[in-house]
CSV table of C-alpha atoms in Angstrom, one decimal:
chain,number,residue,atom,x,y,z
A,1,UNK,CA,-3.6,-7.7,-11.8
A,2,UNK,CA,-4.9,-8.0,-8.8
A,3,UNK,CA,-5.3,-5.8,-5.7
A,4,UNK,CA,-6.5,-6.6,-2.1
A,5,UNK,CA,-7.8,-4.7,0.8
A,6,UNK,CA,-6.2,-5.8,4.9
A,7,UNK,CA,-7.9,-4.6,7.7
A,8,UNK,CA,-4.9,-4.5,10.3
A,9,UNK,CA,-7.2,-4.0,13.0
A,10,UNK,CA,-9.3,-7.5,12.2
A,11,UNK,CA,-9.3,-10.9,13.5
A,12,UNK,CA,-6.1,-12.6,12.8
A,13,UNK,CA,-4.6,-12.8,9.1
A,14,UNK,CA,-4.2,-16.6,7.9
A,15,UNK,CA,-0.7,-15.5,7.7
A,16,UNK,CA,0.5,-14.7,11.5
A,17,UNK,CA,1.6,-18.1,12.9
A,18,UNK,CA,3.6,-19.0,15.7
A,19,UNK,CA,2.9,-18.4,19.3
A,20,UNK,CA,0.4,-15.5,19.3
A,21,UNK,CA,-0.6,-12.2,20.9
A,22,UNK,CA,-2.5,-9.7,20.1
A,23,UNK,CA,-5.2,-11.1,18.1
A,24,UNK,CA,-2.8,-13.5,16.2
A,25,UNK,CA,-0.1,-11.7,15.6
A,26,UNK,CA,3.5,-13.8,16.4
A,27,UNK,CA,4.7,-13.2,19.5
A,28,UNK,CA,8.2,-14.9,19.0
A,29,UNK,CA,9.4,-18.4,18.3
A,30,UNK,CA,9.8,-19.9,15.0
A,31,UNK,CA,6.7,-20.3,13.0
A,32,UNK,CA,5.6,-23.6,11.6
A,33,UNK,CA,6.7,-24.6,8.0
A,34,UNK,CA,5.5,-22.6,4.9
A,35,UNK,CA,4.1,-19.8,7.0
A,36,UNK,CA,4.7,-16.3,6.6
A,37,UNK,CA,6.9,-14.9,9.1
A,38,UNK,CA,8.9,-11.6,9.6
A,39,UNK,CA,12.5,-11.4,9.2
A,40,UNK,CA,15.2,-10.0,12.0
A,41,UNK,CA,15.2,-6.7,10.4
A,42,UNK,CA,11.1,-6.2,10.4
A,43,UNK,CA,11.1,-7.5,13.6
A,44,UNK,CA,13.9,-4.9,14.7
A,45,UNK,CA,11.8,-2.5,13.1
A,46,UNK,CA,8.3,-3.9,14.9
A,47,UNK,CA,10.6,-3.4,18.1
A,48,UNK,CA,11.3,0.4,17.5
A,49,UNK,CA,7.7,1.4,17.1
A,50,UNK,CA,6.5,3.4,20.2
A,51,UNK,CA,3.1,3.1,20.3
A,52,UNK,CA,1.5,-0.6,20.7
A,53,UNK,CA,-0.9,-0.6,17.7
A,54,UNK,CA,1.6,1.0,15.1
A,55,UNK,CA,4.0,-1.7,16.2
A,56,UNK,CA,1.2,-4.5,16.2
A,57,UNK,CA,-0.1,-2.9,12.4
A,58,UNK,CA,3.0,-2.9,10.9
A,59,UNK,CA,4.0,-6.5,11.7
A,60,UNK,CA,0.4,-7.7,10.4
A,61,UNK,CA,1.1,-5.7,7.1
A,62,UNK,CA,4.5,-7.4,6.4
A,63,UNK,CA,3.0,-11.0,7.5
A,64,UNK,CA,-0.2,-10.4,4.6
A,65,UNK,CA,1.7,-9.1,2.0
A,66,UNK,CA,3.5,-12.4,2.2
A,67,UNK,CA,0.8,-14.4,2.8
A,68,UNK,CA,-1.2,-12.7,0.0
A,69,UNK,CA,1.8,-13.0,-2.3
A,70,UNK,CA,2.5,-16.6,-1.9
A,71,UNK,CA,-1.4,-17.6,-1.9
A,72,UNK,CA,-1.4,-15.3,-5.6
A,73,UNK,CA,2.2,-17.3,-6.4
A,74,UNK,CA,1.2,-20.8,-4.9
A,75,UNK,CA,4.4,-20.4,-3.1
A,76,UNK,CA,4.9,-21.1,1.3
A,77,UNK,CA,5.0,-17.6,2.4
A,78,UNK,CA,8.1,-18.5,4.2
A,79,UNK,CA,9.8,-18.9,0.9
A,80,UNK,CA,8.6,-15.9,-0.9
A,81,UNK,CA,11.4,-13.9,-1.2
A,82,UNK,CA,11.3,-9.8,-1.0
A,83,UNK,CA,13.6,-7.5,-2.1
A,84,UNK,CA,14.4,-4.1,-2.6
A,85,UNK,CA,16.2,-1.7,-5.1
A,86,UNK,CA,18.2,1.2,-3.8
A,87,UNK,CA,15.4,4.0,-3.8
A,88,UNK,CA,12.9,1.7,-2.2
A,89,UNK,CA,10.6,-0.3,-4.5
A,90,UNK,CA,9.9,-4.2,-3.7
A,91,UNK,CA,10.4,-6.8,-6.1
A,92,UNK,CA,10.4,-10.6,-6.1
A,93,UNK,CA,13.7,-11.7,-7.0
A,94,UNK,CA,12.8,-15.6,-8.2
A,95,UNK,CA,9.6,-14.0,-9.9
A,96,UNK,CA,11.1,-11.2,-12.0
A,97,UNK,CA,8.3,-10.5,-14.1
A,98,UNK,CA,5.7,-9.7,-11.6
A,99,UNK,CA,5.3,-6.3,-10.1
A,100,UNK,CA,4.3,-5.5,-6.5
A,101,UNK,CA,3.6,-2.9,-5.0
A,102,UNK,CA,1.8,-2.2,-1.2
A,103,UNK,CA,1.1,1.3,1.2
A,104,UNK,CA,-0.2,1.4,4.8
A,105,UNK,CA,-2.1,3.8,6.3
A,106,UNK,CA,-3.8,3.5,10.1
A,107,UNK,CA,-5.2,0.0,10.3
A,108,UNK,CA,-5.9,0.1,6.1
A,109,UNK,CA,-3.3,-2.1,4.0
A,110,UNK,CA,-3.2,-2.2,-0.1
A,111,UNK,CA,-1.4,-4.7,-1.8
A,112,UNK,CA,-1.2,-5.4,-5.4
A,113,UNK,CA,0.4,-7.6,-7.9
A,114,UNK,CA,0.7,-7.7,-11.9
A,115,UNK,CA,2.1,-9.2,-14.0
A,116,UNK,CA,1.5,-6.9,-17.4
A,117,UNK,CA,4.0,-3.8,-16.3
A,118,UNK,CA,5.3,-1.8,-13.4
A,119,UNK,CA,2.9,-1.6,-10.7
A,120,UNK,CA,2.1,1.2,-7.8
A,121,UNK,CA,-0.7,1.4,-5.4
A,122,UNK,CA,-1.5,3.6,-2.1
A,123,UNK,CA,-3.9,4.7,0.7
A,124,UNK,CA,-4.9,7.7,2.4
A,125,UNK,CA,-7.2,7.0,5.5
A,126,UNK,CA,-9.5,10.5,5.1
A,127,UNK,CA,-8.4,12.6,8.3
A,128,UNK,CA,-8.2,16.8,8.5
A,129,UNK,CA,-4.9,17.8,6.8
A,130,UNK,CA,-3.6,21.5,7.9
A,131,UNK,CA,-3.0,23.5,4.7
A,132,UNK,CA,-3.5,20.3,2.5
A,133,UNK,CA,-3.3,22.4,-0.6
A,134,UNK,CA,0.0,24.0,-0.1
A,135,UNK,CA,1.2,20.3,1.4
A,136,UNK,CA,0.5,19.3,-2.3
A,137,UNK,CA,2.1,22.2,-4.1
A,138,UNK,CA,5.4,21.3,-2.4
A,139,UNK,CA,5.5,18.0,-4.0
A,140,UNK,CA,3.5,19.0,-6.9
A,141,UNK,CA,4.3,22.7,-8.0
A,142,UNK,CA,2.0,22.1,-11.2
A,143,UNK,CA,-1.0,22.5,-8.7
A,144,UNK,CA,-3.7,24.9,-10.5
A,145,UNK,CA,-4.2,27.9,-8.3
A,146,UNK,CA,-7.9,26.7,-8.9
A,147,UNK,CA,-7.5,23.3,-7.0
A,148,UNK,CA,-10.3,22.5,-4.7
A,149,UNK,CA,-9.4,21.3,-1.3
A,150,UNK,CA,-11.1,18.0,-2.0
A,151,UNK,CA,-8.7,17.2,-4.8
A,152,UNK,CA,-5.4,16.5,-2.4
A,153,UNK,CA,-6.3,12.6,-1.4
A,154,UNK,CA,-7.1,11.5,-4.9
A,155,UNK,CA,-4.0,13.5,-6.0
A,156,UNK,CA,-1.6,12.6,-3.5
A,157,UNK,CA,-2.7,8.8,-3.5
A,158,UNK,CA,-2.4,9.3,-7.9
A,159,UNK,CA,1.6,11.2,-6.6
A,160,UNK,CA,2.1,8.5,-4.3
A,161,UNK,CA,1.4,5.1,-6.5
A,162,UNK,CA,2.6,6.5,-9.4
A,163,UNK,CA,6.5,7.4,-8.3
A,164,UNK,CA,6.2,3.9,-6.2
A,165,UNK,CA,5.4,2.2,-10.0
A,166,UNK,CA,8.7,4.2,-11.7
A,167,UNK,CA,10.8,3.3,-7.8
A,168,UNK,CA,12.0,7.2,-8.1
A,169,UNK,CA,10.1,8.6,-4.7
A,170,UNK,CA,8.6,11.8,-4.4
A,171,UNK,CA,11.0,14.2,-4.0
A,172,UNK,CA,13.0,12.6,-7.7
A,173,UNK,CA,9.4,11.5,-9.4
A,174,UNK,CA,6.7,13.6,-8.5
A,175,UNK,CA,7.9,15.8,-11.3
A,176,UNK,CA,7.4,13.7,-13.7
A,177,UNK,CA,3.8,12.8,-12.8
A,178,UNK,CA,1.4,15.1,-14.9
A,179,UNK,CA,-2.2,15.0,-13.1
A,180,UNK,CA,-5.3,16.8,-14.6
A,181,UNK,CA,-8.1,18.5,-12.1
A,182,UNK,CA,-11.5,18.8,-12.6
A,183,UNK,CA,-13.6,21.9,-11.3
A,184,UNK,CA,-15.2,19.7,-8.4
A,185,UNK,CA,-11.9,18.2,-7.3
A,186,UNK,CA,-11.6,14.9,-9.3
A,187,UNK,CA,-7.7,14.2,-10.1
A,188,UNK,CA,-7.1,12.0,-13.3
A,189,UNK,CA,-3.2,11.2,-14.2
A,190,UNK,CA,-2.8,12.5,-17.8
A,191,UNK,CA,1.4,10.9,-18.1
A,192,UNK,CA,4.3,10.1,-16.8
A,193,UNK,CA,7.6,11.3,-18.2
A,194,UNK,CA,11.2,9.6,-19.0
A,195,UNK,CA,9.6,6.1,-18.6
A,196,UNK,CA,9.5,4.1,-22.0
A,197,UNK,CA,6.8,5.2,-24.5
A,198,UNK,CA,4.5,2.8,-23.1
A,199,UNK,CA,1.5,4.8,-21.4
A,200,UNK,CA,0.3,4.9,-18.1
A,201,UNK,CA,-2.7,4.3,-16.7
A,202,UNK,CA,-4.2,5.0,-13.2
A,203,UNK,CA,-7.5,4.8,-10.9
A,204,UNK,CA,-8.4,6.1,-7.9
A,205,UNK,CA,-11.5,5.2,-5.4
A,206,UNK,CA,-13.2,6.2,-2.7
A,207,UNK,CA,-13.6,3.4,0.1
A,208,UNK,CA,-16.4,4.3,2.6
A,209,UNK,CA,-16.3,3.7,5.8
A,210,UNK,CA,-17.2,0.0,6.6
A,211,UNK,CA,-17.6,-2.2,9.4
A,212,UNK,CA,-15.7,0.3,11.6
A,213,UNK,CA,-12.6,0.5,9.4
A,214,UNK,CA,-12.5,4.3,8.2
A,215,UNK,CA,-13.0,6.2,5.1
A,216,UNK,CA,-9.9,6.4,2.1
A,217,UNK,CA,-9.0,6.6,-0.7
A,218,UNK,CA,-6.9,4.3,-2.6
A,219,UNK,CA,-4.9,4.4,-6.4
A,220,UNK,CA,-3.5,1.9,-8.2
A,221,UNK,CA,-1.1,3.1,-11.0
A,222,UNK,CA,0.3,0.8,-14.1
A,223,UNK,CA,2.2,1.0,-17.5
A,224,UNK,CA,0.6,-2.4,-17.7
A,225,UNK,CA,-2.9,-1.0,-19.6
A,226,UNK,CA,-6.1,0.7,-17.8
A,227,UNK,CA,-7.0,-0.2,-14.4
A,228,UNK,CA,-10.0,-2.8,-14.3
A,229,UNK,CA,-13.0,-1.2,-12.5
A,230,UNK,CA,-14.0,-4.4,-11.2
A,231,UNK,CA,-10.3,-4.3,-9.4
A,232,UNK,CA,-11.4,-1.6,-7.5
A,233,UNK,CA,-15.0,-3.4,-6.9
A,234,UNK,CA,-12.9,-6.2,-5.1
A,235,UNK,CA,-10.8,-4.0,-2.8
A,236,UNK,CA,-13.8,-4.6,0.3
A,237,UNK,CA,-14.0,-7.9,0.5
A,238,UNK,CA,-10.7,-9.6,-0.8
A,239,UNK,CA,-9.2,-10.6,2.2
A,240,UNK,CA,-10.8,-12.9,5.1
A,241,UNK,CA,-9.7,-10.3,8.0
A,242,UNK,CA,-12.8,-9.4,10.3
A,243,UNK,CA,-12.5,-6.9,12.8
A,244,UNK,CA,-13.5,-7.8,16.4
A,245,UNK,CA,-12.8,-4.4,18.2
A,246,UNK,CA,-13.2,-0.9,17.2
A,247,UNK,CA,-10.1,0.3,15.8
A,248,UNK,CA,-8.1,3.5,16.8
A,249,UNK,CA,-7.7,6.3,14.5
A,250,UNK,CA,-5.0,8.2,16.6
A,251,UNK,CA,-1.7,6.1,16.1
A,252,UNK,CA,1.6,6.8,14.0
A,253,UNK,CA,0.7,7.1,10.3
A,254,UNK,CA,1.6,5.3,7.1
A,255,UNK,CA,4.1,3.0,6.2
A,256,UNK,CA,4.3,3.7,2.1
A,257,UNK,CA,6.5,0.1,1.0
């Protein structure tokens, strides 16, 4: 397994090739041989964005997923192959026993791959969420009335990776997530339901704030045995983005797959 960290907002991913704009990302025209380029229908969706960064984040996440899979696979980006069942989840079609699994959320990107079982991971920049408690209790009626308030990222990044590991969504598998909480507002998940009697194991982290890229908090989620701590050690530094500019916290949110 293995699980990297993007800064969206850096210096140009290894992956965006082509004629560039906006710190490296393609501007149009084909890209060279082997490299990672967006198809017509992530460009069409690039296009619809309204605000400049949200468009200019969400073509950088689709160019390092690919990049960072084919570099994990040995594989030009360009022909890595990605796919996706009905409800949502990627796969890699030529590589049908690996998992993957990525979430987006401000200039933050998580991608992970394994190869041991279903796979789910997601971020949660930390920002002020209105009622976050009753946010969580409408995709997770099991919510103790004795929740603190610092329990919803960890619980919704726990939700969130674990229904993207079983493809169901939230609104078919959030039910079948079972989460404990601890008094001072630590989330653990305790099972999932109606998924093979293999069990399931998840992690979550806090990532600090770091060279201007802002606080979160990230899960990864697997049927594939526990979650390696040093996984989450490696989340930092995995990927050779470096941001130039400080990076704004005020555009469109998350892109989950």
């Amino acid at each position: 397994m293995d699980v990297w960290l993007v800064d969206l907002d850096g210096d140009g991913p290894a992956g965006a090739t082509g004629s560039t704009a906006a710190g490296g990302i393609p501007a149009g025209g084909p890209a060279p041989p082997g490299r990672a380029r967006l198809t017509e229908e992530e460009q069409r969706r690039g296009r619809a964005f309204l605000d400049a960064t949200a468009a200019r984040r969400f073509r950088r996440s689709r160019l390092a997923v690919r990049d960072l899979l084919g570099r994990w696979l040995g594989v030009p980006p360009a022909e890595l192959r990605l796919a996706y069942t009905p409800l949502g989840k990627p796969y890699l079609p030529d590589h049908p026993g690996l998992h993957v699994s990525w979430s987006r959320s401000g200039p933050l990107l998580l991608v992970g791959v394994a190869g041991s079982g279903p796979l789910g991971v997601d971020i949660e920049r930390l920002r002020p969420v209105p009622a976050a408690l009753s946010v969580l209790a409408t995709v997770y009626p099991a919510l103790p009335a004795a929740a603190a308030p610092t329990a919803f990222f960890p619980a919704w990044t726990l939700l969130e990776a674990s229904v993207k590991a079983t493809g169901r969504g939230l609104d078919r598998g959030a039910r079948e997530v079972r989460l404990g909480f601890a008094p001072g507002g630590g989330v653990a998940l305790r099972g999932i339901s109606g998924h093979g009697p293999r069990p399931w194991h998840g992690r979550t982290a806090p990532l600090p704030s770091r060279d201007g890229t802002p606080a979160a908090v990230a899960a990864v989620v697997t049927q594939g045995g526990p979650v390696p701590p040093d996984v989450l050690g490696r989340w930092p530094t995995a990927y050779p983005w470096r941001r130039t500019t400080p990076a704004r916290t005020d555009a469109t949110e998350s892109e989950r797959t």
